[in-house]
Amino acid sequence: MSDFKCDVNEQNKATELPLLRVGGSVQQNPHMRAFWASTISFFLAFLAWFALAPLALDVASSMGICENQQFPPAHFKTRPAYLKFKSLSTGTAYCQYGKNDADKPTDCKPVPNDILATPLCNSTVITGCVSEKAKLQYLPDVLDECVCTPGTECSRVLANAGTISVTSTIVARIAMGTLLERFGCVNMQVVLLVWGSFWIGMAATITAPWNYMLIRFLIGAVGATFVTNQVWCSLMFASNVVGTANACAAGWGNLGGGVTQIFMVVVLFQPFKAAGMESDKAWRVSMAVPAILLLLCAIAIKLLCWDTPGARRFDVAVTGKDYWEVVKDPKVLLMAMQYSACFGTELAMNNVLATHFRTYFQMNAGDAASLAGAFGLMNLFARPLGGIVRLPRSHLGTAVFLFGFGCVDNSQPWYVALIILVIFSVFVQMAEGTTYGIVPFMNPKQLPIVSALVGAGGNIGAMIAGFAFYARIPDPILPFKVHGCYVMFFALLTLVCPNHLHGGMFWAPAAGAALKKTDPWFCSRLFFMCCCW
């Protein structure tokens, strides 16, 4: 009779996922310890990975790269970022009497002659007069504290830093396939958490764009905790429940990307400011909290968890290792491409949403963080649901609603953007859950390598989106539309693999058809069917 707290199969893998059954020693309950350790560590990794994103404008101010810091309006009156600026709250524009060109202005229109000829109001002249403000061609007081709109150097620095933060994860995730087999899940997760803890703590020392980008690059390696998250659960849970376990562990881990938007601003930054700290000091002190949380989590995992149900250390002989066998498999490459369109999209949104709401919709830091956080908070149920029920057409929905989000301009109420963002997020997370609900079945013998390569595909998608769309297109909403078209391409890619037995985007499987695990294209057909029906 098994001494495990969970029901297990002949390989001692759990055949159930009892979320609240957390008691017992590591020998009795290695499965749920691994599940919650992988989930919590990935959650905290996401928290640290994107901790700087919602505070980007405040960091920009500290680095002195805001447009109105580099080019004071008093001396550089005709900067394009100023000429296009209009306060959404008051309706007042920097160009009080309009721009000389609606699309590509080079200056503000001059003050009308009749206004110039009208006397100024004073204590003795109160009618038929105008204020001093009315005779101003430019109104610099309406500008944001940090002007960082698309097309400025500030915007490019923040966008590039966000992209760099996911680029380092590509290398780290690919390397994790070998490192997990060499050192095991517990050791690698601990190393990544300690690494992330050190560099998120060092973020408090940022003073210039070069070290801002460097530190975001180095922090990005902590995103490789996702590979451990998926491999660890796959080693602990049987095939009947591993899709659910993987989706829940990854989804609730990804939840950290939404929580950090709110946590870093509403829970840390704003209370520190309210206590009397300057903005420059408040965001720096805030970095200490995720650093401490990551370090404590690393210690707990090392002391309390095992790699597999029956052994403290993972044995590579259980799975073998052959990178070339995996790389030459078209199923893995297709899955990585598909993952670039869903998880890559989520990473890109984690980087840009808070700044988008602060600059384009001119929201304060707390409100912008809350709206940006709503995107990641859908992970609470959407990604697990994608792994459990494999909702069809998730990629297609992602593309449509991402494009739709790009159609919401700042003349519309903020809640329109929020509604579309939430629906868009649900589709994104479900596509991710579907993907990693299938990965464990693609090549079980090479599971760590498959998980590493498909996971790296997600970061490649974020890197492409960051460099090609959000950093290069000097428009506040066009990048979202172009990104939506990119995702649509991968959604429609399923059309090139029709199959009468397993169906496709617009048709169901033939009557009585069953998915065969012996089919060499089983995983690809399953993914195409699940994501695109």
mmCIF file with all atom_site columns, C-alpha atoms in Angstrom, residues 124-196:
data_model
loop_
_atom_site.group_PDB
_atom_site.id
_atom_site.type_symbol
_atom_site.label_atom_id
_atom_site.label_alt_id
_atom_site.label_comp_id
_atom_site.label_asym_id
_atom_site.label_entity_id
_atom_site.label_seq_id
_atom_site.pdbx_PDB_ins_code
_atom_site.Cartn_x
_atom_site.Cartn_y
_atom_site.Cartn_z
_atom_site.occupancy
_atom_site.B_iso_or_equiv
_atom_site.pdbx_formal_charge
_atom_site.auth_seq_id
_atom_site.auth_comp_id
_atom_site.auth_asym_id
_atom_site.auth_atom_id
_atom_site.pdbx_PDB_model_num
ATOM 1  C CA . THR A 1 124 ? -9.464  98.178 -12.913 1.00 0.00 ? 124 THR A CA 1
ATOM 2  C CA . VAL A 1 125 ? -10.184 96.453 -16.236 1.00 0.00 ? 125 VAL A CA 1
ATOM 3  C CA . ILE A 1 126 ? -12.527 93.516 -15.760 1.00 0.00 ? 126 ILE A CA 1
ATOM 4  C CA . THR A 1 127 ? -14.557 93.481 -18.978 1.00 0.00 ? 127 THR A CA 1
ATOM 5  C CA . GLY A 1 128 ? -13.471 93.377 -22.600 1.00 0.00 ? 128 GLY A CA 1
ATOM 6  C CA . CYS A 1 129 ? -10.112 92.000 -21.516 1.00 0.00 ? 129 CYS A CA 1
ATOM 7  C CA . VAL A 1 130 ? -8.190  88.715 -21.515 1.00 0.00 ? 130 VAL A CA 1
ATOM 8  C CA . SER A 1 131 ? -5.853  86.959 -19.102 1.00 0.00 ? 131 SER A CA 1
ATOM 9  C CA . GLU A 1 132 ? -2.108  86.706 -19.570 1.00 0.00 ? 132 GLU A CA 1
ATOM 10 C CA . LYS A 1 133 ? -2.555  83.006 -20.284 1.00 0.00 ? 133 LYS A CA 1
ATOM 11 C CA . ALA A 1 134 ? -4.803  83.777 -23.251 1.00 0.00 ? 134 ALA A CA 1
ATOM 12 C CA . LYS A 1 135 ? -1.908  85.595 -24.922 1.00 0.00 ? 135 LYS A CA 1
ATOM 13 C CA . LEU A 1 136 ? 0.408   82.572 -24.688 1.00 0.00 ? 136 LEU A CA 1
ATOM 14 C CA . GLN A 1 137 ? 1.098   80.532 -27.818 1.00 0.00 ? 137 GLN A CA 1
ATOM 15 C CA . TYR A 1 138 ? 2.391   77.567 -25.758 1.00 0.00 ? 138 TYR A CA 1
ATOM 16 C CA . LEU A 1 139 ? 1.080   76.130 -22.486 1.00 0.00 ? 139 LEU A CA 1
ATOM 17 C CA . PRO A 1 140 ? 3.930   74.056 -20.971 1.00 0.00 ? 140 PRO A CA 1
ATOM 18 C CA . ASP A 1 141 ? 2.087   73.697 -17.669 1.00 0.00 ? 141 ASP A CA 1
ATOM 19 C CA . VAL A 1 142 ? -0.312  71.150 -19.209 1.00 0.00 ? 142 VAL A CA 1
ATOM 20 C CA . LEU A 1 143 ? 2.511   68.682 -19.940 1.00 0.00 ? 143 LEU A CA 1
ATOM 21 C CA . ASP A 1 144 ? 2.858   65.549 -17.826 1.00 0.00 ? 144 ASP A CA 1
ATOM 22 C CA . GLU A 1 145 ? 5.534   65.446 -15.158 1.00 0.00 ? 145 GLU A CA 1
ATOM 23 C CA . CYS A 1 146 ? 7.399   62.995 -17.390 1.00 0.00 ? 146 CYS A CA 1
ATOM 24 C CA . VAL A 1 147 ? 6.663   63.289 -21.106 1.00 0.00 ? 147 VAL A CA 1
ATOM 25 C CA . CYS A 1 148 ? 7.469   59.857 -22.516 1.00 0.00 ? 148 CYS A CA 1
ATOM 26 C CA . THR A 1 149 ? 5.130   59.495 -25.471 1.00 0.00 ? 149 THR A CA 1
ATOM 27 C CA . PRO A 1 150 ? 5.860   57.321 -28.551 1.00 0.00 ? 150 PRO A CA 1
ATOM 28 C CA . GLY A 1 151 ? 8.597   58.756 -30.736 1.00 0.00 ? 151 GLY A CA 1
ATOM 29 C CA . THR A 1 152 ? 10.632  60.143 -27.825 1.00 0.00 ? 152 THR A CA 1
ATOM 30 C CA . GLU A 1 153 ? 13.991  58.829 -26.671 1.00 0.00 ? 153 GLU A CA 1
ATOM 31 C CA . CYS A 1 154 ? 12.398  58.059 -23.301 1.00 0.00 ? 154 CYS A CA 1
ATOM 32 C CA . SER A 1 155 ? 9.795   55.823 -24.944 1.00 0.00 ? 155 SER A CA 1
ATOM 33 C CA . ARG A 1 156 ? 12.460  53.992 -26.949 1.00 0.00 ? 156 ARG A CA 1
ATOM 34 C CA . VAL A 1 157 ? 14.595  53.345 -23.858 1.00 0.00 ? 157 VAL A CA 1
ATOM 35 C CA . LEU A 1 158 ? 11.667  51.903 -21.903 1.00 0.00 ? 158 LEU A CA 1
ATOM 36 C CA . ALA A 1 159 ? 10.477  49.765 -24.824 1.00 0.00 ? 159 ALA A CA 1
ATOM 37 C CA . ASN A 1 160 ? 13.954  48.426 -25.556 1.00 0.00 ? 160 ASN A CA 1
ATOM 38 C CA . ALA A 1 161 ? 14.580  47.654 -21.895 1.00 0.00 ? 161 ALA A CA 1
ATOM 39 C CA . GLY A 1 162 ? 11.317  45.739 -21.708 1.00 0.00 ? 162 GLY A CA 1
ATOM 40 C CA . THR A 1 163 ? 12.264  43.716 -24.768 1.00 0.00 ? 163 THR A CA 1
ATOM 41 C CA . ILE A 1 164 ? 15.768  43.065 -23.459 1.00 0.00 ? 164 ILE A CA 1
ATOM 42 C CA . SER A 1 165 ? 14.268  41.742 -20.231 1.00 0.00 ? 165 SER A CA 1
ATOM 43 C CA . VAL A 1 166 ? 12.605  38.894 -22.150 1.00 0.00 ? 166 VAL A CA 1
ATOM 44 C CA . THR A 1 167 ? 15.534  38.330 -24.526 1.00 0.00 ? 167 THR A CA 1
ATOM 45 C CA . SER A 1 168 ? 17.833  36.989 -21.818 1.00 0.00 ? 168 SER A CA 1
ATOM 46 C CA . THR A 1 169 ? 15.156  34.471 -20.895 1.00 0.00 ? 169 THR A CA 1
ATOM 47 C CA . ILE A 1 170 ? 15.437  32.848 -24.320 1.00 0.00 ? 170 ILE A CA 1
ATOM 48 C CA . VAL A 1 171 ? 19.004  31.763 -23.628 1.00 0.00 ? 171 VAL A CA 1
ATOM 49 C CA . ALA A 1 172 ? 18.184  30.797 -20.046 1.00 0.00 ? 172 ALA A CA 1
ATOM 50 C CA . ARG A 1 173 ? 15.176  28.696 -21.034 1.00 0.00 ? 173 ARG A CA 1
ATOM 51 C CA . ILE A 1 174 ? 17.042  26.817 -23.747 1.00 0.00 ? 174 ILE A CA 1
ATOM 52 C CA . ALA A 1 175 ? 19.888  26.125 -21.339 1.00 0.00 ? 175 ALA A CA 1
ATOM 53 C CA . MET A 1 176 ? 17.445  24.864 -18.716 1.00 0.00 ? 176 MET A CA 1
ATOM 54 C CA . GLY A 1 177 ? 16.807  21.692 -20.708 1.00 0.00 ? 177 GLY A CA 1
ATOM 55 C CA . THR A 1 178 ? 20.358  20.527 -20.022 1.00 0.00 ? 178 THR A CA 1
ATOM 56 C CA . LEU A 1 179 ? 20.733  22.182 -16.620 1.00 0.00 ? 179 LEU A CA 1
ATOM 57 C CA . LEU A 1 180 ? 17.623  20.516 -15.203 1.00 0.00 ? 180 LEU A CA 1
ATOM 58 C CA . GLU A 1 181 ? 18.898  17.103 -16.248 1.00 0.00 ? 181 GLU A CA 1
ATOM 59 C CA . ARG A 1 182 ? 22.319  17.855 -14.811 1.00 0.00 ? 182 ARG A CA 1
ATOM 60 C CA . PHE A 1 183 ? 21.354  19.484 -11.510 1.00 0.00 ? 183 PHE A CA 1
ATOM 61 C CA . GLY A 1 184 ? 17.649  18.766 -10.941 1.00 0.00 ? 184 GLY A CA 1
ATOM 62 C CA . CYS A 1 185 ? 14.540  20.872 -10.448 1.00 0.00 ? 185 CYS A CA 1
ATOM 63 C CA . VAL A 1 186 ? 15.127  21.944 -6.852  1.00 0.00 ? 186 VAL A CA 1
ATOM 64 C CA . ASN A 1 187 ? 18.711  23.093 -7.361  1.00 0.00 ? 187 ASN A CA 1
ATOM 65 C CA . MET A 1 188 ? 17.993  24.997 -10.570 1.00 0.00 ? 188 MET A CA 1
ATOM 66 C CA . GLN A 1 189 ? 14.929  26.722 -9.165  1.00 0.00 ? 189 GLN A CA 1
ATOM 67 C CA . VAL A 1 190 ? 16.950  27.804 -6.138  1.00 0.00 ? 190 VAL A CA 1
ATOM 68 C CA . VAL A 1 191 ? 19.779  29.141 -8.321  1.00 0.00 ? 191 VAL A CA 1
ATOM 69 C CA . LEU A 1 192 ? 17.369  31.144 -10.490 1.00 0.00 ? 192 LEU A CA 1
ATOM 70 C CA . LEU A 1 193 ? 15.554  32.613 -7.494  1.00 0.00 ? 193 LEU A CA 1
ATOM 71 C CA . VAL A 1 194 ? 18.782  33.661 -5.776  1.00 0.00 ? 194 VAL A CA 1
ATOM 72 C CA . TRP A 1 195 ? 20.009  35.173 -9.064  1.00 0.00 ? 195 TRP A CA 1
ATOM 73 C CA . GLY A 1 196 ? 16.757  37.107 -9.452  1.00 0.00 ? 196 GLY A CA 1
#
